Amino acid sequence: MFAPRDPDEYLLESERRVIRVRRHWAALAWDIFETAALLAVAVMISYILPAGTWLIQNILWYAALIVLLRFAYLVLDWWVERIVVTDKRFMMTTGVFTTKVLMMPIGKVTDLTYERTWVGRLFGYGTMIVESAGQIQALNRINYLPKPEQVYDAISELVFGDKKAQAERFSMIKARKAALGKKANG
């Protein structure tokens, strides 16, 4: 009831999912550092404070609890966010309490670029830049995308590849699933 919907629930019957990923864990790197630093400062201040300052100690530890709760929320938000690419559209679902679905049709893509810094190469993430016909779309820049070369190749094939071959492959996959479904049921 309160859990965010699975992104596959937004797909149409005629859509074939090609990619489904969440952002790389490195998207949380700054938040991890920030939380650890704030907790370390709280411990140091608590150690330095005189023994009789229980009110300040309590306020300090409640502040540390708030820092931890904020970090837990950020991790949960990262966890529920999904990037899905189908043969018809790009889609991103976000939000813990309020679900937001961003979508862009594959047919609108005019240019596709990915960037990788040396840190991105080291940890395995990059940035995908998707441009459409003179418009700024909601999904124009996707940071911390894992395995960007594979994602780039798959999206390039969808956008600029042979549409007839893709349709044949999709119909073969559907036929194979139907045959496997009949064998399992029959």
C-alpha angles and dihedrals in degrees: 000000000000097000116103115256119261110254090233088067088070094056122104122235089249094053125098116206112228103170134017118174142144122224117279116271088246086079085076096048096101092045091051091050093045093049093047091048094049092048091048090052090050091052092048094048091046090052093049097047117097118254096252097061097090094147093056089044091053093047089048093052093045087053089051089051090052089051090052093047090050090052091049089053091050091051091048091049090051091047096054095044112100133181113208127184119191131177088266108035152003114245135182124187119197140165139078100213100014116035116219121192118198117193139179126177115241089229091067094060112111101163135021126192135167128197130199125189120203088260089051091052090049095051099030106251139109145171123265118206115197118189127191134192101303095312134110105230128198090248099046096119123030112184126198094022110171119232094005095181092059092044091047092051093048093048092045089054090051095046103036104016133099106296094197093054090048091052091050092049091049093050090049091052091049091048091049091050091048091050092048090047092053092049092050092047098038 
